[in-house]
Coordinates of C-alpha atoms in Angstrom, one line a residue:
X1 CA 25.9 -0.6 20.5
X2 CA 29.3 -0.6 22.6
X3 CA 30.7 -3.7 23.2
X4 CA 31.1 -3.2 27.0
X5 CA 27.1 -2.9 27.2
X6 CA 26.2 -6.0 25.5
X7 CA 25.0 -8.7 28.1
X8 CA 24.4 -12.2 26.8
X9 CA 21.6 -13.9 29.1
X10 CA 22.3 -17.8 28.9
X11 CA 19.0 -18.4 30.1
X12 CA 17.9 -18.0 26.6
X13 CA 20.2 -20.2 25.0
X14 CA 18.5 -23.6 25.2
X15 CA 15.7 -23.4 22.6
X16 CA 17.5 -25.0 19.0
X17 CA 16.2 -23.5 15.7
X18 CA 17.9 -25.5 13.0
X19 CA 14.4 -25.2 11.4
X20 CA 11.2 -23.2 12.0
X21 CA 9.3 -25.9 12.8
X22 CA 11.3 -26.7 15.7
X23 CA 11.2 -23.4 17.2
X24 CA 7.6 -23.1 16.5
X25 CA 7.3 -26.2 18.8
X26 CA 9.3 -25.8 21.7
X27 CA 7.9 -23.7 24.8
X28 CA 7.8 -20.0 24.0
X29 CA 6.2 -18.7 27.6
X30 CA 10.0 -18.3 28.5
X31 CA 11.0 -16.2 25.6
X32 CA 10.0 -12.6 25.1
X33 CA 9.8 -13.3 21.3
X34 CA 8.4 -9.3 19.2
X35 CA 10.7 -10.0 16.2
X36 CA 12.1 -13.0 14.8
X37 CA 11.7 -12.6 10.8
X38 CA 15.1 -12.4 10.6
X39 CA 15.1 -16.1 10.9
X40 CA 12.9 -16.7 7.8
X41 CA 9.6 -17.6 9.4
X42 CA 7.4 -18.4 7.4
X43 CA 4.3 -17.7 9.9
X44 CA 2.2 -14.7 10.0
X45 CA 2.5 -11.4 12.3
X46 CA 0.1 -8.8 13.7
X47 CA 1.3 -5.2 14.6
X48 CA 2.7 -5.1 18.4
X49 CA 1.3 -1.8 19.9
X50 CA 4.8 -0.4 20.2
X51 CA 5.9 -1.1 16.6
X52 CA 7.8 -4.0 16.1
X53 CA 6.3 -7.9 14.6
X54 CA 4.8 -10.1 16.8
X55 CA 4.4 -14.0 15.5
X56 CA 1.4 -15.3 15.5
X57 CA 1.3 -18.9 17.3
X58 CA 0.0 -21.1 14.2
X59 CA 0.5 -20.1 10.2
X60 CA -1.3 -18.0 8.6
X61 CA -2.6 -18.8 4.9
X62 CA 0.2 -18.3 2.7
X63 CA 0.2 -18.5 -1.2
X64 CA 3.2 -18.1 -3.4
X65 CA 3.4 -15.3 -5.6
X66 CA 2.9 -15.7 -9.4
X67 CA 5.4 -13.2 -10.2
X68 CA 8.6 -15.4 -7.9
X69 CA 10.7 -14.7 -8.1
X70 CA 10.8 -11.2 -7.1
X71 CA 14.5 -10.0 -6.5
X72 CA 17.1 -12.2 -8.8
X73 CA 20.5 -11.8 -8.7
X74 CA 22.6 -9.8 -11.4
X75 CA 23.1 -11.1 -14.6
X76 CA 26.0 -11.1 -17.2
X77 CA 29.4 -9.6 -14.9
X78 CA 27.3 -8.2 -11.8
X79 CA 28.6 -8.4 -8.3
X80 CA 25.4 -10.2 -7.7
X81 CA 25.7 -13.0 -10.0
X82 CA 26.3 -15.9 -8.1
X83 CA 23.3 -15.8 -5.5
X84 CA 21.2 -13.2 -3.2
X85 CA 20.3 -14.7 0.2
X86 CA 18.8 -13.6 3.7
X87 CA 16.6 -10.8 2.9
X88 CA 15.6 -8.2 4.9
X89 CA 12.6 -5.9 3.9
X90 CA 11.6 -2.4 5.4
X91 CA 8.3 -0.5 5.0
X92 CA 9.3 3.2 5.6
X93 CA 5.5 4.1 4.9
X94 CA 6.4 5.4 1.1
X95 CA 8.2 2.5 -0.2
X96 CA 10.0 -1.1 0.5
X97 CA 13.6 -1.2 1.1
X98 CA 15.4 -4.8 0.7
X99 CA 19.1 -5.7 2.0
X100 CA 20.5 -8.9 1.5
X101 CA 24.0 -11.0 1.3
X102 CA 25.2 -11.3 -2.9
X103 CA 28.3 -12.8 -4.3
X104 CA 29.1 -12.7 -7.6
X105 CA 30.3 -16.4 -9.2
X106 CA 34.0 -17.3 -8.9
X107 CA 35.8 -20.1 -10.0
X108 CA 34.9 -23.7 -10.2
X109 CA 34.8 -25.2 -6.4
X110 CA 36.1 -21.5 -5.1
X111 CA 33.1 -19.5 -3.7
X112 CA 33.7 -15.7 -3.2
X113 CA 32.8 -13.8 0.0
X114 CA 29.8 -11.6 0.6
X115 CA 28.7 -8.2 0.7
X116 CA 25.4 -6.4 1.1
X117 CA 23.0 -5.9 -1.7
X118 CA 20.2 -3.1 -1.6
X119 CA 16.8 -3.0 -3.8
X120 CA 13.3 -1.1 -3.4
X121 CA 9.8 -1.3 -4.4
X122 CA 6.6 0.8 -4.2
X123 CA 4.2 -2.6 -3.7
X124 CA 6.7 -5.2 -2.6
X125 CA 6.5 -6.7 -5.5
X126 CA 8.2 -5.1 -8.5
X127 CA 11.9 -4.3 -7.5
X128 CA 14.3 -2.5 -8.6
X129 CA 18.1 -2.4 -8.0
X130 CA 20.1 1.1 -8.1
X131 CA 20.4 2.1 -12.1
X132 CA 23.6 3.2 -13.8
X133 CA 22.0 7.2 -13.3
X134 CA 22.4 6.4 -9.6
X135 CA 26.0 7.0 -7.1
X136 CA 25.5 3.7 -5.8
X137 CA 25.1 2.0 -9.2
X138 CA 24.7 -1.6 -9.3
X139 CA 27.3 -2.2 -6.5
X140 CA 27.3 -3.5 -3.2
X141 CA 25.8 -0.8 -0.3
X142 CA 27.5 -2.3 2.8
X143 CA 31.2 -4.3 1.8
X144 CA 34.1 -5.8 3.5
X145 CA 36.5 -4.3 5.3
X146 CA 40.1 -4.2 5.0
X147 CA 42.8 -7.0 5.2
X148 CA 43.2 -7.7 8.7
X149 CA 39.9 -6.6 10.0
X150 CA 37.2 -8.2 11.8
X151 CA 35.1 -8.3 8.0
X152 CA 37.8 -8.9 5.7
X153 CA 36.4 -11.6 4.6
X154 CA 32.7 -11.8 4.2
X155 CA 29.6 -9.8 5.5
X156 CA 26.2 -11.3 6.3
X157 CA 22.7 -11.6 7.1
X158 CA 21.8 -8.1 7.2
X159 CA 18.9 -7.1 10.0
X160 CA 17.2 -3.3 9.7
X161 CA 15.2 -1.2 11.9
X162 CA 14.3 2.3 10.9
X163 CA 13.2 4.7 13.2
X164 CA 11.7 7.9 11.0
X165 CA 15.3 9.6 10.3
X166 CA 17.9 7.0 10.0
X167 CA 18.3 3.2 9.0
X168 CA 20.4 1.1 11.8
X169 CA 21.6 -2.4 10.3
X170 CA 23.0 -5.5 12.7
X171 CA 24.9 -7.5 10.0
X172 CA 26.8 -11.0 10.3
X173 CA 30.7 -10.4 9.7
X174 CA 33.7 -12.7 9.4
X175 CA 37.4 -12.6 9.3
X176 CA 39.7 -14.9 7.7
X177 CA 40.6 -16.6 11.1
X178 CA 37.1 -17.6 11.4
X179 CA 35.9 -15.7 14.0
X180 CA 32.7 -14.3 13.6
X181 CA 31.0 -11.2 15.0
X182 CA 27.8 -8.6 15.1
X183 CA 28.2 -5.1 14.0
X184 CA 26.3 -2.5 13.3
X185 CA 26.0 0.3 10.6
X186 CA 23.7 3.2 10.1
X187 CA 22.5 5.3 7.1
X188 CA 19.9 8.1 6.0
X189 CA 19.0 6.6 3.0
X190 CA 19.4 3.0 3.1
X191 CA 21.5 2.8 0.6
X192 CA 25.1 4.7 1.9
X193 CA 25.7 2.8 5.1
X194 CA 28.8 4.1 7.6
X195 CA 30.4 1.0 10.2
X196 CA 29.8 1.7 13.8
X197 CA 33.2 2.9 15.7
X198 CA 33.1 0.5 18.1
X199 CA 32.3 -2.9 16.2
X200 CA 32.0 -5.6 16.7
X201 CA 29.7 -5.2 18.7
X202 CA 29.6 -9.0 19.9
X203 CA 32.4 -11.6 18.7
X204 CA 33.8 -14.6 19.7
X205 CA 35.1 -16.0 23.2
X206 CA 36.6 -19.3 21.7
X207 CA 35.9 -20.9 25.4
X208 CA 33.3 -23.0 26.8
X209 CA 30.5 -21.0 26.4
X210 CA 27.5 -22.3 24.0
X211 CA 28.1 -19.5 21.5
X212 CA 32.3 -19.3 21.4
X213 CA 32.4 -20.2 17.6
X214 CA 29.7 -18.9 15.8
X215 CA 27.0 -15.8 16.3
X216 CA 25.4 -14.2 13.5
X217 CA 21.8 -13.6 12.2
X218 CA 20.0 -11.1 14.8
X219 CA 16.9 -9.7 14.8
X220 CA 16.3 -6.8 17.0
X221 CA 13.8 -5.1 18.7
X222 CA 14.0 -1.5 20.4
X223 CA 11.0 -1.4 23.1
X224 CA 11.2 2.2 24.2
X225 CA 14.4 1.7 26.8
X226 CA 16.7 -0.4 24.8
X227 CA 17.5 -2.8 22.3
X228 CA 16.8 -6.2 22.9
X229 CA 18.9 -8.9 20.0
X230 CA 18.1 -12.6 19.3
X231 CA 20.8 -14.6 17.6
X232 CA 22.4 -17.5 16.0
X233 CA 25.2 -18.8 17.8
X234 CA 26.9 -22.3 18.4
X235 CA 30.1 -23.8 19.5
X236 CA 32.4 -26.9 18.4
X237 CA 30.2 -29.1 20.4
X238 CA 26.5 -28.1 19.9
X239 CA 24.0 -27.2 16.8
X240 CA 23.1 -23.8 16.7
X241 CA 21.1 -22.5 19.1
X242 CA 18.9 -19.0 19.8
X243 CA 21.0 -16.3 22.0
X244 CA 19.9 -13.0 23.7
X245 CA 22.0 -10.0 24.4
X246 CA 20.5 -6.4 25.6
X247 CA 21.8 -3.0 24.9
X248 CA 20.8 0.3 26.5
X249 CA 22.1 2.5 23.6

């Protein structure tokens, strides 16, 4: 989780994922790919022996819902009005815990930043967002930081692991210089979240390398030593593209 201990390896950065499809396609021998939903697959997964989502290598049958849409964003004056995007979802063997990115709906042509939304289920399929009796009530669980930090202006893309005590969440973040970053926060509950010490955890070089504009979006796996992270990332000159970065702590 320190930023000195995070090691990119570029040997993973030439695999494009603009769409599933594509990444579903190119040569997966040369990536060690356990967990990938946060990129939206829409494959299926069988358990890996040490606890993480492996993809299967063709889809699986997949029928919509009748019920869909399942989570939907606030209505009337919510905080959550405008939209609710990139959800992540978290069996902790009682119930399902959901994070995703909200805004609430600004002026014409003016779209407001982000912050993190939190909702929870007992089937995965009838949700329900912190009530008024509730501390957290109908508010953002993770929000940005302060003017001049490195998530003043919107957070993103939320990624969760739990390990049986405590909740860790990678998030997307952004400044209003437009330089992105990945962070981390924790929490016991899901739902009250405290921002690492040392983020960001990765940002931007602004240089020559393939990811100097633009990372967000992991999805992390811990395999019994340390935490392996995949990742958006992209530069002025390329489309985005699939980074890797280990950490021992």
């Amino acid at each position: 989780r320190s930023t000195q201990y995070a090691t990119r390896n570029p040997q993973y950065a030439v695999f494009t994922h603009t769409t599933q499809a594509d990444w579903m396609a190119a040569d997966r021998r040369l990536l060690d790919v356990r967990t990938l939903d946060a990129l939206g697959t829409p494959y299926g997964w069988d358990d890996d022996p040490r606890g993480a989502v492996r993809l299967r290598s063709s889809p699986g049958p997949w029928t919509p819902h009748p019920e869909n849409p399942l989570i939907e964003p606030g209505a009337d004056e919510a905080w959550d009005n405008a939209e609710i995007s990139e959800a992540q979802v978290v069996y902790d063997g009682l119930q399902y815990h959901a994070w995703s990115a909200g805004r609430k709906r600004g002026p014409p042509r003016l779209k407001m930043p982000l912050d993190e939304a939190y909702a929870r289920s007992a089937d995965g399929i009838v949700w329900e967002k912190p009530n008024a009796t509730d501390a957290v009530a109908q508010r953002p669980v993770l929000v940005r930081g302060a003017t001049g930090s490195y998530d003043e202006n919107m957070i993103t893309a939320p990624y969760v692991l739990y390990d049986g005590q405590r909740y860790w969440m990678w998030f997307g973040a952004v400044d209003f210089r437009a330089d992105w970053s990945i962070n981390l926060a924790t929490s016991e509950d899901g739902q009250r979240w405290i921002k690492h010490a040392d983020n960001p955890l990765l940002i931007e070089t602004h240089d020559q390398r393939w990811d100097a504009v633009y990372l967000t979006e992991t999805a992390v796996l811990y395999d019994g030593q340390g935490f392996r992270m995949w990742y958006n990332g992209a530069s002025a000159t390329t489309e985005t593209l699939l980074g890797y970065a280990t950490s021992p702590d």
